[in-house]
Amino acid sequence: QQKVQQSPESLTVSEGAMASLNCTFSDGTSDNFRWYRQHSGKGLEMLVSIFSDGEKEEGRFTAHLNRASLHVSLHIREPQPSDSAVYLCAVSSWMGYKLTFGTGTSLLVDP
Amino acid sequence: EAGVTQSPRYAVLQEGQAVSFWCDPISGHDTLYWYQQPRDQGPQLLVYFRDEAVIDNSQLPSDRFSAVRPKGTNSTLKIQSAKQGDTATYLCASSLGDRGTGQLYFGEGSKLTVL
């Protein structure tokens, strides 16, 4: 059964500094990787999806995927206080939408 | 375009009581998902439908949880005889198809507290 782990559990960065979040997964057949953001009391907002090794940029959000290392990361350029939220990594196989989520990284951006 | 709508947003129950959550997906989306998100954890899939058919309910506690989508549009998730361990936010999501490079769209969730 797929296991998805995220690190760190929480992260504080200063406004404008780069924020880097990590996600490891256990199933080497995984081919569908998504990063979501969840503000307190709100639903999930998809930030970036990536399906092949390498890099995918969506605005200030960049995902890096290395399937051989079972690792996907999210980098947030010039974070703002409004980016303070929980960030969730989600993974699936067979390009399906049946996603397995990690437990999240809580990001706080100090002004 | 309206997003995924869920109600009620909040519910507080005593153990043993029942509750139903309702979800209205994005118009035209044939696939609907129910996730359970305990506090400080990631969402976990309970069940998903393609049209009115259940595709996967392997993680749905079948003795107390049930989910239906009778006309392939709106869906109801019901919990009977709730337990404190059911305290969580229940998220509904919808999509066009159940695989590919498209998006799942999530509602804001129904937060359940069982005392």
Tab-separated table of C-alpha atoms in Angstrom:
chain	number	residue	atom	x	y	z
A	1	GLN	CA	0.000	0.000	0.000
A	2	GLN	CA	1.264	3.442	-0.965
A	3	LYS	CA	2.859	5.474	1.823
A	4	VAL	CA	3.421	9.198	1.379
A	5	GLN	CA	5.523	11.104	3.884
A	6	GLN	CA	6.198	14.830	4.008
A	7	SER	CA	8.921	16.833	5.676
A	8	PRO	CA	9.322	19.023	7.546
A	9	GLU	CA	6.109	18.905	9.586
A	10	SER	CA	6.287	22.656	9.972
A	11	LEU	CA	8.373	25.402	8.431
A	12	THR	CA	8.750	29.101	9.113
A	13	VAL	CA	10.319	31.362	6.503
A	14	SER	CA	10.676	35.086	6.093
A	15	GLU	CA	8.704	36.874	3.433
A	16	GLY	CA	10.670	36.736	0.185
A	17	ALA	CA	12.902	33.805	1.135
A	18	MET	CA	12.577	30.508	-0.751
A	19	ALA	CA	10.479	27.778	0.918
A	20	SER	CA	11.273	24.136	0.144
A	21	LEU	CA	8.997	21.225	1.021
A	22	ASN	CA	9.703	17.518	0.569
A	23	CYS	CA	7.608	14.430	-0.145
A	24	THR	CA	8.646	10.790	-0.423
A	25	PHE	CA	6.469	7.965	-1.689
A	26	SER	CA	6.819	4.196	-1.527
A	27	ASP	CA	5.256	2.886	-4.747
A	28	GLY	CA	7.697	3.020	-7.638
A	29	THR	CA	4.852	2.707	-10.182
A	30	SER	CA	3.467	6.110	-9.112
A	31	ASP	CA	3.054	8.455	-12.049
A	32	ASN	CA	0.754	11.267	-10.913
A	33	PHE	CA	2.025	13.817	-8.383
A	34	ARG	CA	0.175	16.863	-7.142
A	35	TRP	CA	0.760	19.584	-4.593
A	36	TYR	CA	-2.240	21.153	-2.860
A	37	ARG	CA	-2.576	24.061	-0.472
A	38	GLN	CA	-5.163	24.206	2.320
A	39	HIS	CA	-5.847	27.403	4.209
A	40	SER	CA	-7.397	26.916	7.618
A	41	GLY	CA	-11.040	25.840	7.338
A	42	LYS	CA	-10.950	25.798	3.547
A	43	GLY	CA	-10.886	23.199	0.781
A	44	LEU	CA	-7.884	22.073	-1.215
A	45	GLU	CA	-6.405	24.266	-3.935
A	46	MET	CA	-4.175	22.526	-6.461
A	47	LEU	CA	-0.892	24.346	-7.032
A	48	VAL	CA	1.030	22.174	-9.477
A	49	SER	CA	0.856	18.700	-10.986
A	50	ILE	CA	3.786	16.771	-12.449
A	51	PHE	CA	3.817	13.478	-14.332
A	52	SER	CA	7.417	12.944	-15.475
A	53	ASP	CA	10.881	13.399	-14.000
A	54	GLY	CA	12.184	16.918	-13.978
A	55	GLU	CA	10.704	20.269	-13.144
A	56	LYS	CA	7.287	21.894	-13.569
A	57	GLU	CA	6.661	25.556	-12.814
A	58	GLU	CA	3.316	27.205	-12.147
A	59	GLY	CA	3.851	30.861	-11.263
A	60	ARG	CA	5.831	31.018	-7.989
A	61	PHE	CA	5.448	27.280	-7.391
A	62	THR	CA	7.928	24.750	-8.836
A	63	ALA	CA	7.740	20.982	-8.423
A	64	HIS	CA	10.744	18.705	-8.898
A	65	LEU	CA	10.231	14.985	-9.436
A	66	ASN	CA	12.792	12.194	-9.202
A	67	ARG	CA	10.942	8.898	-9.462
A	68	ALA	CA	14.085	6.790	-9.053
A	69	SER	CA	14.607	8.425	-5.652
A	70	LEU	CA	10.877	8.240	-4.844
A	71	HIS	CA	10.975	11.959	-4.148
A	72	VAL	CA	9.029	15.023	-5.178
A	73	SER	CA	9.573	18.518	-3.829
A	74	LEU	CA	7.835	21.877	-3.950
A	75	HIS	CA	9.671	25.185	-3.978
A	76	ILE	CA	7.863	28.435	-3.350
A	77	ARG	CA	9.601	31.512	-4.698
A	78	GLU	CA	9.137	34.829	-2.842
A	79	PRO	CA	6.591	33.513	-0.346
A	80	GLN	CA	4.102	35.974	1.097
A	81	PRO	CA	2.165	35.907	4.383
A	82	SER	CA	-0.919	34.851	2.387
A	83	ASP	CA	0.962	31.645	1.482
A	84	SER	CA	0.785	30.569	5.146
A	85	ALA	CA	-1.185	27.309	4.971
A	86	VAL	CA	-0.838	23.533	5.057
A	87	TYR	CA	0.762	22.059	1.939
A	88	LEU	CA	-0.232	18.536	0.953
A	89	CYS	CA	1.527	16.159	-1.412
A	90	ALA	CA	-0.708	13.663	-3.250
A	91	VAL	CA	0.350	10.655	-5.327
A	92	SER	CA	-1.370	8.045	-7.488
A	93	SER	CA	-0.601	5.339	-10.030
A	94	TRP	CA	-2.011	4.584	-13.508
A	95	MET	CA	-2.595	8.341	-13.867
A	96	GLY	CA	-5.631	7.883	-11.656
A	97	TYR	CA	-7.318	10.463	-9.470
A	98	LYS	CA	-7.490	8.034	-6.530
A	99	LEU	CA	-4.919	10.048	-4.600
A	100	THR	CA	-2.928	9.107	-1.509
A	101	PHE	CA	-2.066	12.186	0.524
A	102	GLY	CA	0.773	12.917	2.901
A	103	THR	CA	0.134	14.410	6.329
A	104	GLY	CA	1.137	17.880	5.222
A	105	THR	CA	3.673	20.597	5.959
A	106	SER	CA	2.428	23.639	7.860
A	107	LEU	CA	4.085	26.736	6.373
A	108	LEU	CA	4.227	30.061	8.175
A	109	VAL	CA	5.533	33.078	6.284
A	110	ASP	CA	6.660	35.883	8.573
A	111	PRO	CA	6.208	39.420	7.227
B	1	GLU	CA	-19.003	28.374	-12.695
B	2	ALA	CA	-20.105	27.099	-9.289
B	3	GLY	CA	-17.632	24.939	-7.437
B	4	VAL	CA	-18.245	21.838	-5.350
B	5	THR	CA	-20.845	22.601	-2.691
B	6	GLN	CA	-21.105	20.761	0.611
B	7	SER	CA	-23.552	20.981	3.491
B	8	PRO	CA	-23.777	21.268	6.371
B	9	ARG	CA	-20.434	22.977	6.973
B	10	TYR	CA	-20.407	21.946	10.631
B	11	ALA	CA	-22.059	19.226	12.724
B	12	VAL	CA	-21.718	18.377	16.411
B	13	LEU	CA	-23.090	15.048	17.644
B	14	GLN	CA	-23.149	12.862	20.680
B	15	GLU	CA	-21.803	9.341	20.239
B	16	GLY	CA	-24.455	7.070	18.797
B	17	GLN	CA	-26.215	9.742	16.760
B	18	ALA	CA	-26.448	9.765	12.965
B	19	VAL	CA	-25.515	12.472	10.459
B	20	SER	CA	-25.747	12.942	6.696
B	21	PHE	CA	-23.511	15.076	4.548
B	22	TRP	CA	-24.527	16.277	1.116
B	23	CYS	CA	-22.374	17.134	-1.889
B	24	ASP	CA	-23.228	18.888	-5.139
B	25	PRO	CA	-20.358	18.404	-7.625
B	26	ILE	CA	-19.406	20.672	-10.494
B	27	SER	CA	-21.979	20.404	-13.259
B	28	GLY	CA	-21.023	17.753	-15.813
B	29	HIS	CA	-18.470	16.004	-13.620
B	30	ASP	CA	-19.108	12.290	-13.758
B	31	THR	CA	-16.740	11.254	-10.943
B	32	LEU	CA	-17.269	12.093	-7.287
B	33	TYR	CA	-15.066	11.335	-4.260
B	34	TRP	CA	-15.546	11.419	-0.520
B	35	TYR	CA	-12.435	11.894	1.629
B	36	GLN	CA	-12.079	11.860	5.417
B	37	GLN	CA	-9.524	14.264	6.886
B	38	PRO	CA	-8.848	13.846	10.624
B	39	ARG	CA	-7.330	16.860	12.332
B	40	ASP	CA	-3.667	17.404	11.420
B	41	GLN	CA	-3.702	14.585	8.861
B	42	GLY	CA	-3.987	14.350	5.108
B	43	PRO	CA	-7.259	13.381	3.423
B	44	GLN	CA	-7.975	9.656	3.074
B	45	LEU	CA	-10.259	8.354	0.341
B	46	LEU	CA	-13.439	6.699	1.618
B	47	VAL	CA	-15.349	6.023	-1.595
B	48	TYR	CA	-15.647	7.206	-5.169
B	49	PHE	CA	-18.330	7.014	-7.836
B	50	ARG	CA	-18.374	7.092	-11.603
B	51	ASP	CA	-21.872	8.307	-12.429
B	52	GLU	CA	-24.122	6.402	-9.987
B	53	ALA	CA	-21.835	3.366	-9.671
B	54	VAL	CA	-19.484	2.799	-6.755
B	55	ILE	CA	-16.002	2.234	-8.189
B	56	ASP	CA	-14.064	1.854	-4.958
B	57	ASN	CA	-15.401	1.725	-1.404
B	58	SER	CA	-12.639	-0.389	0.069
B	59	GLN	CA	-11.815	2.200	2.746
B	60	LEU	CA	-15.425	2.889	3.745
B	61	PRO	CA	-16.263	1.458	7.197
B	62	SER	CA	-19.289	-0.404	5.883
B	63	ASP	CA	-20.864	-1.161	9.219
B	64	ARG	CA	-21.662	2.494	9.969
B	65	PHE	CA	-20.860	4.501	6.842
B	66	SER	CA	-22.839	4.520	3.614
B	67	ALA	CA	-22.682	6.644	0.489
B	68	VAL	CA	-25.017	6.969	-2.458
B	69	ARG	CA	-25.193	8.900	-5.691
B	70	PRO	CA	-28.532	7.745	-7.104
B	71	LYS	CA	-28.798	9.928	-10.215
B	72	GLY	CA	-25.120	10.362	-10.866
B	73	THR	CA	-25.170	13.972	-9.706
B	74	ASN	CA	-25.509	14.851	-5.997
B	75	SER	CA	-24.241	12.480	-3.323
B	76	THR	CA	-24.956	11.788	0.333
B	77	LEU	CA	-22.554	10.323	2.885
B	78	LYS	CA	-24.263	8.989	6.006
B	79	ILE	CA	-22.711	7.988	9.296
B	80	GLN	CA	-24.847	5.941	11.632
B	81	SER	CA	-24.056	5.507	15.307
B	82	ALA	CA	-21.183	7.993	15.205
B	83	LYS	CA	-18.055	7.426	17.328
B	84	GLN	CA	-15.526	9.933	18.671
B	85	GLY	CA	-13.020	8.508	16.178
B	86	ASP	CA	-15.230	9.779	13.342
B	87	THR	CA	-14.339	13.357	14.297
B	88	ALA	CA	-12.887	14.770	11.085
B	89	THR	CA	-13.600	16.984	8.122
B	90	TYR	CA	-15.374	15.204	5.271
B	91	LEU	CA	-14.310	16.513	1.889
B	92	CYS	CA	-16.128	15.975	-1.380
B	93	ALA	CA	-14.360	16.316	-4.719
B	94	SER	CA	-15.382	15.921	-8.335
B	95	SER	CA	-13.646	15.443	-11.662
B	96	LEU	CA	-14.261	14.709	-15.325
B	97	GLY	CA	-13.199	11.093	-15.679
B	98	ASP	CA	-11.129	9.247	-13.080
B	99	ARG	CA	-7.647	9.454	-14.581
B	100	GLY	CA	-5.456	11.713	-16.657
B	101	THR	CA	-3.849	15.090	-16.283
B	102	GLY	CA	-7.006	16.962	-15.309
B	103	GLN	CA	-8.020	18.334	-11.951
B	104	LEU	CA	-9.975	17.249	-8.939
B	105	TYR	CA	-12.007	20.081	-7.477
B	106	PHE	CA	-12.614	20.014	-3.733
B	107	GLY	CA	-15.402	21.488	-1.665
B	108	GLU	CA	-14.718	23.317	1.592
B	109	GLY	CA	-15.712	20.284	3.631
B	110	SER	CA	-18.119	19.351	6.390
B	111	LYS	CA	-16.494	19.429	9.813
B	112	LEU	CA	-17.838	16.767	12.176
B	113	THR	CA	-17.246	16.742	15.926
B	114	VAL	CA	-18.457	13.720	17.893
B	115	LEU	CA	-18.557	14.315	21.648
